[in-house]
Amino acid sequence: EDQVTQSPEALRLQEGESSSLNCSYTVSGLRGLFWYRQDPGKGPEFLFTLYSAGEEKEKERLKATLTKKESFLHITAPKPEDSATYLCASRGGGGTSYGKLTFGQGTILTVHP
Amino acid sequence: DAGVTQSPTHLIKTRGQQVTLRCSPKSGHDTVSWYQQALGQGPQFIFQYYEEEERQRGNFPDRFSGHQFPNYSSELNVNALLLGDSALYLCASSSPGEGDTQYFGPGTRLTVL
């Protein structure tokens, strides 16, 4: 069964203090590792998809990286508006995994001014 | 271009009642997936619809059923509501042409009293 674990559960940063969020995954035949941002009471907003180890993607202050067992979301010089819950999800390669996303529990990021 | 839309926004029901939630996918998308998100947790996969058929199902009881219409919109039905069904219900749409990346709607907040 696919499993995704995120750490830490919560992270408090000062504005401008860079850090990283971790996502560990166990999935048969990875067909995508996804990062989403979710604001309170709203649906997840798509950020990145990574498909193979060594792949990196960037968007503004965010950079996502992927290894064979983990993904990291690096936040450089965060601003208060980056405060949100960040969700990681995997999609497996076949059988009962095909099509569905398996999510971690999320990391709640708070950036103080 | 409208993204994924869901209705209603909020819903309050009592135990034993039945509920229907609705979803319109993003323009050009033909696949709809439904997720349940309890407070403080990541979304849990309920099922996925493609070409008006249930393609894949998560670990949810038969009280949860769905339908997809020819215009690709979808409904989620839950019978015999339990207190534990209180959650944010998320709809996501996707298309093979966009790498099957799932884009989420704003969700329907269901409260069961």
PDB file of C-alpha atoms in Angstrom:
ATOM      1  CA  GLU A   1       0.000   0.000   0.000  1.00  0.00           C
ATOM      2  CA  ASP A   2       1.279   3.468  -0.906  1.00  0.00           C
ATOM      3  CA  GLN A   3       2.373   5.623   2.016  1.00  0.00           C
ATOM      4  CA  VAL A   4       3.367   9.285   2.294  1.00  0.00           C
ATOM      5  CA  THR A   5       4.740  10.897   5.461  1.00  0.00           C
ATOM      6  CA  GLN A   6       5.470  14.591   5.852  1.00  0.00           C
ATOM      7  CA  SER A   7       7.654  16.339   8.408  1.00  0.00           C
ATOM      8  CA  PRO A   8       7.608  18.466  10.379  1.00  0.00           C
ATOM      9  CA  GLU A   9       3.888  18.663  11.195  1.00  0.00           C
ATOM     10  CA  ALA A  10       4.251  22.399  11.813  1.00  0.00           C
ATOM     11  CA  LEU A  11       7.001  24.911  11.060  1.00  0.00           C
ATOM     12  CA  ARG A  12       7.282  28.490  12.259  1.00  0.00           C
ATOM     13  CA  LEU A  13       9.703  30.796  10.443  1.00  0.00           C
ATOM     14  CA  GLN A  14      10.638  34.427  10.577  1.00  0.00           C
ATOM     15  CA  GLU A  15      10.263  36.344   7.355  1.00  0.00           C
ATOM     16  CA  GLY A  16      13.400  35.758   5.278  1.00  0.00           C
ATOM     17  CA  GLU A  17      14.402  32.588   7.175  1.00  0.00           C
ATOM     18  CA  SER A  18      14.840  29.819   4.596  1.00  0.00           C
ATOM     19  CA  SER A  19      13.962  26.191   5.378  1.00  0.00           C
ATOM     20  CA  SER A  20      12.831  22.868   3.897  1.00  0.00           C
ATOM     21  CA  LEU A  21       9.809  20.601   4.206  1.00  0.00           C
ATOM     22  CA  ASN A  22      10.240  16.839   3.885  1.00  0.00           C
ATOM     23  CA  CYS A  23       8.048  14.226   2.204  1.00  0.00           C
ATOM     24  CA  SER A  24       8.953  10.527   2.477  1.00  0.00           C
ATOM     25  CA  TYR A  25       7.107   8.138   0.204  1.00  0.00           C
ATOM     26  CA  THR A  26       6.698   4.422  -0.391  1.00  0.00           C
ATOM     27  CA  VAL A  27       4.990   3.637  -3.673  1.00  0.00           C
ATOM     28  CA  SER A  28       5.178   0.942  -6.304  1.00  0.00           C
ATOM     29  CA  GLY A  29       6.200   2.394  -9.644  1.00  0.00           C
ATOM     30  CA  LEU A  30       6.035   6.124  -8.970  1.00  0.00           C
ATOM     31  CA  ARG A  31       4.099   7.976 -11.668  1.00  0.00           C
ATOM     32  CA  GLY A  32       4.362  11.369 -10.076  1.00  0.00           C
ATOM     33  CA  LEU A  33       5.111  13.172  -6.800  1.00  0.00           C
ATOM     34  CA  PHE A  34       2.914  16.216  -6.326  1.00  0.00           C
ATOM     35  CA  TRP A  35       3.092  19.285  -4.116  1.00  0.00           C
ATOM     36  CA  TYR A  36       0.033  21.359  -3.288  1.00  0.00           C
ATOM     37  CA  ARG A  37      -0.589  24.433  -1.171  1.00  0.00           C
ATOM     38  CA  GLN A  38      -3.808  24.656   0.854  1.00  0.00           C
ATOM     39  CA  ASP A  39      -5.168  27.748   2.576  1.00  0.00           C
ATOM     40  CA  PRO A  40      -7.643  27.293   5.465  1.00  0.00           C
ATOM     41  CA  GLY A  41     -11.087  26.174   4.301  1.00  0.00           C
ATOM     42  CA  LYS A  42     -10.062  26.034   0.625  1.00  0.00           C
ATOM     43  CA  GLY A  43      -9.131  23.360  -1.873  1.00  0.00           C
ATOM     44  CA  PRO A  44      -5.498  22.415  -2.547  1.00  0.00           C
ATOM     45  CA  GLU A  45      -3.705  24.551  -5.138  1.00  0.00           C
ATOM     46  CA  PHE A  46      -1.321  22.713  -7.469  1.00  0.00           C
ATOM     47  CA  LEU A  47       2.349  23.693  -7.226  1.00  0.00           C
ATOM     48  CA  PHE A  48       4.626  21.046  -8.784  1.00  0.00           C
ATOM     49  CA  THR A  49       4.842  17.571 -10.273  1.00  0.00           C
ATOM     50  CA  LEU A  50       8.105  15.604 -10.162  1.00  0.00           C
ATOM     51  CA  TYR A  51       8.502  12.340 -12.050  1.00  0.00           C
ATOM     52  CA  SER A  52      12.027  11.021 -11.558  1.00  0.00           C
ATOM     53  CA  ALA A  53      14.874  11.132  -9.044  1.00  0.00           C
ATOM     54  CA  GLY A  54      17.109  14.149  -9.553  1.00  0.00           C
ATOM     55  CA  GLU A  55      14.353  16.286 -11.010  1.00  0.00           C
ATOM     56  CA  GLU A  56      13.934  19.841  -9.669  1.00  0.00           C
ATOM     57  CA  LYS A  57      11.271  22.488 -10.257  1.00  0.00           C
ATOM     58  CA  GLU A  58      11.081  26.094  -9.117  1.00  0.00           C
ATOM     59  CA  LYS A  59       8.387  28.704  -8.728  1.00  0.00           C
ATOM     60  CA  GLU A  60       9.134  32.048  -7.124  1.00  0.00           C
ATOM     61  CA  ARG A  61      10.475  31.295  -3.606  1.00  0.00           C
ATOM     62  CA  LEU A  62       9.727  27.559  -3.814  1.00  0.00           C
ATOM     63  CA  LYS A  63      11.881  24.746  -5.163  1.00  0.00           C
ATOM     64  CA  ALA A  64      10.894  21.069  -5.150  1.00  0.00           C
ATOM     65  CA  THR A  65      13.390  18.231  -5.451  1.00  0.00           C
ATOM     66  CA  LEU A  66      13.004  14.457  -5.679  1.00  0.00           C
ATOM     67  CA  THR A  67      15.080  11.425  -4.667  1.00  0.00           C
ATOM     68  CA  LYS A  68      14.120   7.752  -4.818  1.00  0.00           C
ATOM     69  CA  LYS A  69      12.613   7.889  -1.335  1.00  0.00           C
ATOM     70  CA  GLU A  70      11.985  11.552  -0.508  1.00  0.00           C
ATOM     71  CA  SER A  71      10.964  14.907  -1.846  1.00  0.00           C
ATOM     72  CA  PHE A  72      11.864  18.270  -0.394  1.00  0.00           C
ATOM     73  CA  LEU A  73      10.142  21.616  -0.729  1.00  0.00           C
ATOM     74  CA  HIS A  74      12.700  24.346  -0.173  1.00  0.00           C
ATOM     75  CA  ILE A  75      11.412  27.805   0.742  1.00  0.00           C
ATOM     76  CA  THR A  76      13.868  30.631   0.206  1.00  0.00           C
ATOM     77  CA  ALA A  77      13.397  33.960   2.034  1.00  0.00           C
ATOM     78  CA  PRO A  78       9.737  33.260   2.849  1.00  0.00           C
ATOM     79  CA  LYS A  79       7.135  35.992   3.258  1.00  0.00           C
ATOM     80  CA  PRO A  80       4.029  35.990   5.491  1.00  0.00           C
ATOM     81  CA  GLU A  81       1.870  35.264   2.426  1.00  0.00           C
ATOM     82  CA  ASP A  82       3.640  31.892   2.107  1.00  0.00           C
ATOM     83  CA  SER A  83       1.858  30.779   5.291  1.00  0.00           C
ATOM     84  CA  ALA A  84      -0.329  27.780   4.425  1.00  0.00           C
ATOM     85  CA  THR A  85      -0.486  23.996   4.696  1.00  0.00           C
ATOM     86  CA  TYR A  86       1.741  22.261   2.167  1.00  0.00           C
ATOM     87  CA  LEU A  87       0.605  18.830   1.022  1.00  0.00           C
ATOM     88  CA  CYS A  88       2.658  16.157  -0.678  1.00  0.00           C
ATOM     89  CA  ALA A  89       1.024  13.343  -2.676  1.00  0.00           C
ATOM     90  CA  SER A  90       2.195  10.339  -4.668  1.00  0.00           C
ATOM     91  CA  ARG A  91       0.629   8.523  -7.596  1.00  0.00           C
ATOM     92  CA  GLY A  92       1.542   4.903  -8.142  1.00  0.00           C
ATOM     93  CA  GLY A  93       2.047   2.964 -11.324  1.00  0.00           C
ATOM     94  CA  GLY A  94      -0.690   0.410 -11.520  1.00  0.00           C
ATOM     95  CA  GLY A  95      -3.255  -1.845  -9.975  1.00  0.00           C
ATOM     96  CA  THR A  96      -5.100  -0.192  -7.150  1.00  0.00           C
ATOM     97  CA  SER A  97      -2.699   2.773  -7.173  1.00  0.00           C
ATOM     98  CA  TYR A  98      -3.464   3.951 -10.688  1.00  0.00           C
ATOM     99  CA  GLY A  99      -5.152   7.313 -10.848  1.00  0.00           C
ATOM    100  CA  LYS A 100      -5.467   7.986  -7.126  1.00  0.00           C
ATOM    101  CA  LEU A 101      -3.315  10.383  -5.153  1.00  0.00           C
ATOM    102  CA  THR A 102      -2.054   9.278  -1.732  1.00  0.00           C
ATOM    103  CA  PHE A 103      -1.539  12.332   0.473  1.00  0.00           C
ATOM    104  CA  GLY A 104       0.575  13.000   3.523  1.00  0.00           C
ATOM    105  CA  GLN A 105      -0.966  14.799   6.479  1.00  0.00           C
ATOM    106  CA  GLY A 106       0.595  18.100   5.479  1.00  0.00           C
ATOM    107  CA  THR A 107       3.019  20.603   7.014  1.00  0.00           C
ATOM    108  CA  ILE A 108       1.506  23.772   8.467  1.00  0.00           C
ATOM    109  CA  LEU A 109       3.865  26.637   7.652  1.00  0.00           C
ATOM    110  CA  THR A 110       3.596  29.946   9.516  1.00  0.00           C
ATOM    111  CA  VAL A 111       5.828  32.845   8.503  1.00  0.00           C
ATOM    112  CA  HIS A 112       6.016  35.723  10.965  1.00  0.00           C
ATOM    113  CA  PRO A 113       6.807  39.280   9.779  1.00  0.00           C
TER     114      PRO A 113
ATOM    115  CA  ASP B   1     -11.487  29.954 -17.929  1.00  0.00           C
ATOM    116  CA  ALA B   2     -13.391  28.595 -14.918  1.00  0.00           C
ATOM    117  CA  GLY B   3     -11.569  26.115 -12.795  1.00  0.00           C
ATOM    118  CA  VAL B   4     -13.188  23.259 -10.908  1.00  0.00           C
ATOM    119  CA  THR B   5     -16.439  24.311  -9.270  1.00  0.00           C
ATOM    120  CA  GLN B   6     -18.367  22.583  -6.481  1.00  0.00           C
ATOM    121  CA  SER B   7     -21.763  23.066  -4.907  1.00  0.00           C
ATOM    122  CA  PRO B   8     -22.973  23.674  -2.349  1.00  0.00           C
ATOM    123  CA  THR B   9     -20.258  25.420  -0.345  1.00  0.00           C
ATOM    124  CA  HIS B  10     -21.585  24.309   3.008  1.00  0.00           C
ATOM    125  CA  LEU B  11     -24.155  21.745   4.061  1.00  0.00           C
ATOM    126  CA  ILE B  12     -25.601  20.683   7.398  1.00  0.00           C
ATOM    127  CA  LYS B  13     -27.369  17.332   7.708  1.00  0.00           C
ATOM    128  CA  THR B  14     -28.477  15.030  10.513  1.00  0.00           C
ATOM    129  CA  ARG B  15     -27.491  11.423  11.069  1.00  0.00           C
ATOM    130  CA  GLY B  16     -29.232   8.954   8.783  1.00  0.00           C
ATOM    131  CA  GLN B  17     -29.963  11.485   6.056  1.00  0.00           C
ATOM    132  CA  GLN B  18     -28.658  11.352   2.513  1.00  0.00           C
ATOM    133  CA  VAL B  19     -26.629  14.046   0.717  1.00  0.00           C
ATOM    134  CA  THR B  20     -25.626  14.831  -2.872  1.00  0.00           C
ATOM    135  CA  LEU B  21     -22.610  16.964  -3.713  1.00  0.00           C
ATOM    136  CA  ARG B  22     -21.886  18.301  -7.203  1.00  0.00           C
ATOM    137  CA  CYS B  23     -18.763  19.042  -9.206  1.00  0.00           C
ATOM    138  CA  SER B  24     -18.046  20.625 -12.581  1.00  0.00           C
ATOM    139  CA  PRO B  25     -14.566  19.898 -13.927  1.00  0.00           C
ATOM    140  CA  LYS B  26     -12.132  22.364 -15.413  1.00  0.00           C
ATOM    141  CA  SER B  27     -12.749  23.013 -19.092  1.00  0.00           C
ATOM    142  CA  GLY B  28     -11.188  20.274 -21.220  1.00  0.00           C
ATOM    143  CA  HIS B  29     -10.910  17.753 -18.390  1.00  0.00           C
ATOM    144  CA  ASP B  30     -12.670  14.388 -18.630  1.00  0.00           C
ATOM    145  CA  THR B  31     -11.726  12.672 -15.366  1.00  0.00           C
ATOM    146  CA  VAL B  32     -13.150  13.492 -11.941  1.00  0.00           C
ATOM    147  CA  SER B  33     -11.851  12.262  -8.593  1.00  0.00           C
ATOM    148  CA  TRP B  34     -13.422  12.722  -5.163  1.00  0.00           C
ATOM    149  CA  TYR B  35     -11.580  13.047  -1.851  1.00  0.00           C
ATOM    150  CA  GLN B  36     -12.619  13.363   1.797  1.00  0.00           C
ATOM    151  CA  GLN B  37     -10.526  15.599   4.040  1.00  0.00           C
ATOM    152  CA  ALA B  38     -11.056  15.445   7.806  1.00  0.00           C
ATOM    153  CA  LEU B  39      -9.869  18.376   9.892  1.00  0.00           C
ATOM    154  CA  GLY B  40      -6.098  18.419  10.234  1.00  0.00           C
ATOM    155  CA  GLN B  41      -5.601  15.499   7.829  1.00  0.00           C
ATOM    156  CA  GLY B  42      -4.601  15.070   4.217  1.00  0.00           C
ATOM    157  CA  PRO B  43      -7.277  14.246   1.631  1.00  0.00           C
ATOM    158  CA  GLN B  44      -8.339  10.579   1.356  1.00  0.00           C
ATOM    159  CA  PHE B  45      -9.251   9.155  -2.067  1.00  0.00           C
ATOM    160  CA  ILE B  46     -12.890   8.073  -2.423  1.00  0.00           C
ATOM    161  CA  PHE B  47     -13.202   7.202  -6.134  1.00  0.00           C
ATOM    162  CA  GLN B  48     -12.469   8.325  -9.679  1.00  0.00           C
ATOM    163  CA  TYR B  49     -14.788   8.579 -12.672  1.00  0.00           C
ATOM    164  CA  TYR B  50     -13.842   8.432 -16.332  1.00  0.00           C
ATOM    165  CA  GLU B  51     -16.165   7.987 -19.324  1.00  0.00           C
ATOM    166  CA  GLU B  52     -19.128   7.857 -16.960  1.00  0.00           C
ATOM    167  CA  GLU B  53     -17.792   4.814 -15.109  1.00  0.00           C
ATOM    168  CA  GLU B  54     -16.110   4.344 -11.747  1.00  0.00           C
ATOM    169  CA  ARG B  55     -12.527   3.554 -12.682  1.00  0.00           C
ATOM    170  CA  GLN B  56     -11.021   3.212  -9.233  1.00  0.00           C
ATOM    171  CA  ARG B  57     -12.229   3.202  -5.646  1.00  0.00           C
ATOM    172  CA  GLY B  58     -10.593   3.832  -2.281  1.00  0.00           C
ATOM    173  CA  ASN B  59     -11.401   2.258   1.068  1.00  0.00           C
ATOM    174  CA  PHE B  60     -14.842   3.757   1.544  1.00  0.00           C
ATOM    175  CA  PRO B  61     -18.093   1.854   2.236  1.00  0.00           C
ATOM    176  CA  ASP B  62     -20.857   1.390  -0.301  1.00  0.00           C
ATOM    177  CA  ARG B  63     -22.756   4.247   1.344  1.00  0.00           C
ATOM    178  CA  PHE B  64     -20.536   6.424  -0.831  1.00  0.00           C
ATOM    179  CA  SER B  65     -21.546   6.332  -4.485  1.00  0.00           C
ATOM    180  CA  GLY B  66     -21.091   8.556  -7.467  1.00  0.00           C
ATOM    181  CA  HIS B  67     -22.027   9.353 -10.984  1.00  0.00           C
ATOM    182  CA  GLN B  68     -20.481  11.077 -13.958  1.00  0.00           C
ATOM    183  CA  PHE B  69     -22.601  12.717 -16.631  1.00  0.00           C
ATOM    184  CA  PRO B  70     -21.926  12.984 -20.395  1.00  0.00           C
ATOM    185  CA  ASN B  71     -20.702  16.575 -19.904  1.00  0.00           C
ATOM    186  CA  TYR B  72     -18.091  15.172 -17.438  1.00  0.00           C
ATOM    187  CA  SER B  73     -19.676  16.776 -14.377  1.00  0.00           C
ATOM    188  CA  SER B  74     -20.046  14.494 -11.384  1.00  0.00           C
ATOM    189  CA  GLU B  75     -22.041  13.859  -8.229  1.00  0.00           C
ATOM    190  CA  LEU B  76     -21.056  12.275  -4.936  1.00  0.00           C
ATOM    191  CA  ASN B  77     -23.862  10.683  -2.927  1.00  0.00           C
ATOM    192  CA  VAL B  78     -23.587   9.613   0.678  1.00  0.00           C
ATOM    193  CA  ASN B  79     -26.394   7.589   2.279  1.00  0.00           C
ATOM    194  CA  ALA B  80     -27.169   6.951   5.947  1.00  0.00           C
ATOM    195  CA  LEU B  81     -24.916   9.759   7.148  1.00  0.00           C
ATOM    196  CA  LEU B  82     -22.780   9.218  10.230  1.00  0.00           C
ATOM    197  CA  LEU B  83     -21.201  11.826  12.494  1.00  0.00           C
ATOM    198  CA  GLY B  84     -17.823  10.693  11.150  1.00  0.00           C
ATOM    199  CA  ASP B  85     -18.774  11.741   7.641  1.00  0.00           C
ATOM    200  CA  SER B  86     -18.330  15.379   8.658  1.00  0.00           C
ATOM    201  CA  ALA B  87     -15.468  16.639   6.516  1.00  0.00           C
ATOM    202  CA  LEU B  88     -14.421  18.789   3.562  1.00  0.00           C
ATOM    203  CA  TYR B  89     -15.290  16.958   0.342  1.00  0.00           C
ATOM    204  CA  LEU B  90     -12.994  17.809  -2.527  1.00  0.00           C
ATOM    205  CA  CYS B  91     -13.460  17.231  -6.216  1.00  0.00           C
ATOM    206  CA  ALA B  92     -10.474  17.178  -8.571  1.00  0.00           C
ATOM    207  CA  SER B  93     -10.428  17.059 -12.355  1.00  0.00           C
ATOM    208  CA  SER B  94      -7.696  15.938 -14.701  1.00  0.00           C
ATOM    209  CA  SER B  95      -6.893  15.055 -18.285  1.00  0.00           C
ATOM    210  CA  PRO B  96      -4.247  12.866 -19.934  1.00  0.00           C
ATOM    211  CA  GLY B  97      -3.303  15.896 -22.031  1.00  0.00           C
ATOM    212  CA  GLU B  98      -2.137  17.678 -18.880  1.00  0.00           C
ATOM    213  CA  GLY B  99      -0.169  14.763 -17.479  1.00  0.00           C
ATOM    214  CA  ASP B 100      -3.133  13.671 -15.355  1.00  0.00           C
ATOM    215  CA  THR B 101      -2.331  16.420 -12.858  1.00  0.00           C
ATOM    216  CA  GLN B 102      -5.350  16.783 -10.588  1.00  0.00           C
ATOM    217  CA  TYR B 103      -6.732  20.284 -10.042  1.00  0.00           C
ATOM    218  CA  PHE B 104      -8.974  20.733  -7.036  1.00  0.00           C
ATOM    219  CA  GLY B 105     -12.154  22.664  -6.465  1.00  0.00           C
ATOM    220  CA  PRO B 106     -12.884  24.747  -3.360  1.00  0.00           C
ATOM    221  CA  GLY B 107     -14.650  21.865  -1.624  1.00  0.00           C
ATOM    222  CA  THR B 108     -17.973  21.338   0.131  1.00  0.00           C
ATOM    223  CA  ARG B 109     -17.946  21.480   3.920  1.00  0.00           C
ATOM    224  CA  LEU B 110     -20.369  18.836   5.224  1.00  0.00           C
ATOM    225  CA  THR B 111     -21.415  18.879   8.860  1.00  0.00           C
ATOM    226  CA  VAL B 112     -23.425  15.944  10.228  1.00  0.00           C
ATOM    227  CA  LEU B 113     -25.260  16.565  13.507  1.00  0.00           C
TER     228      LEU B 113
END
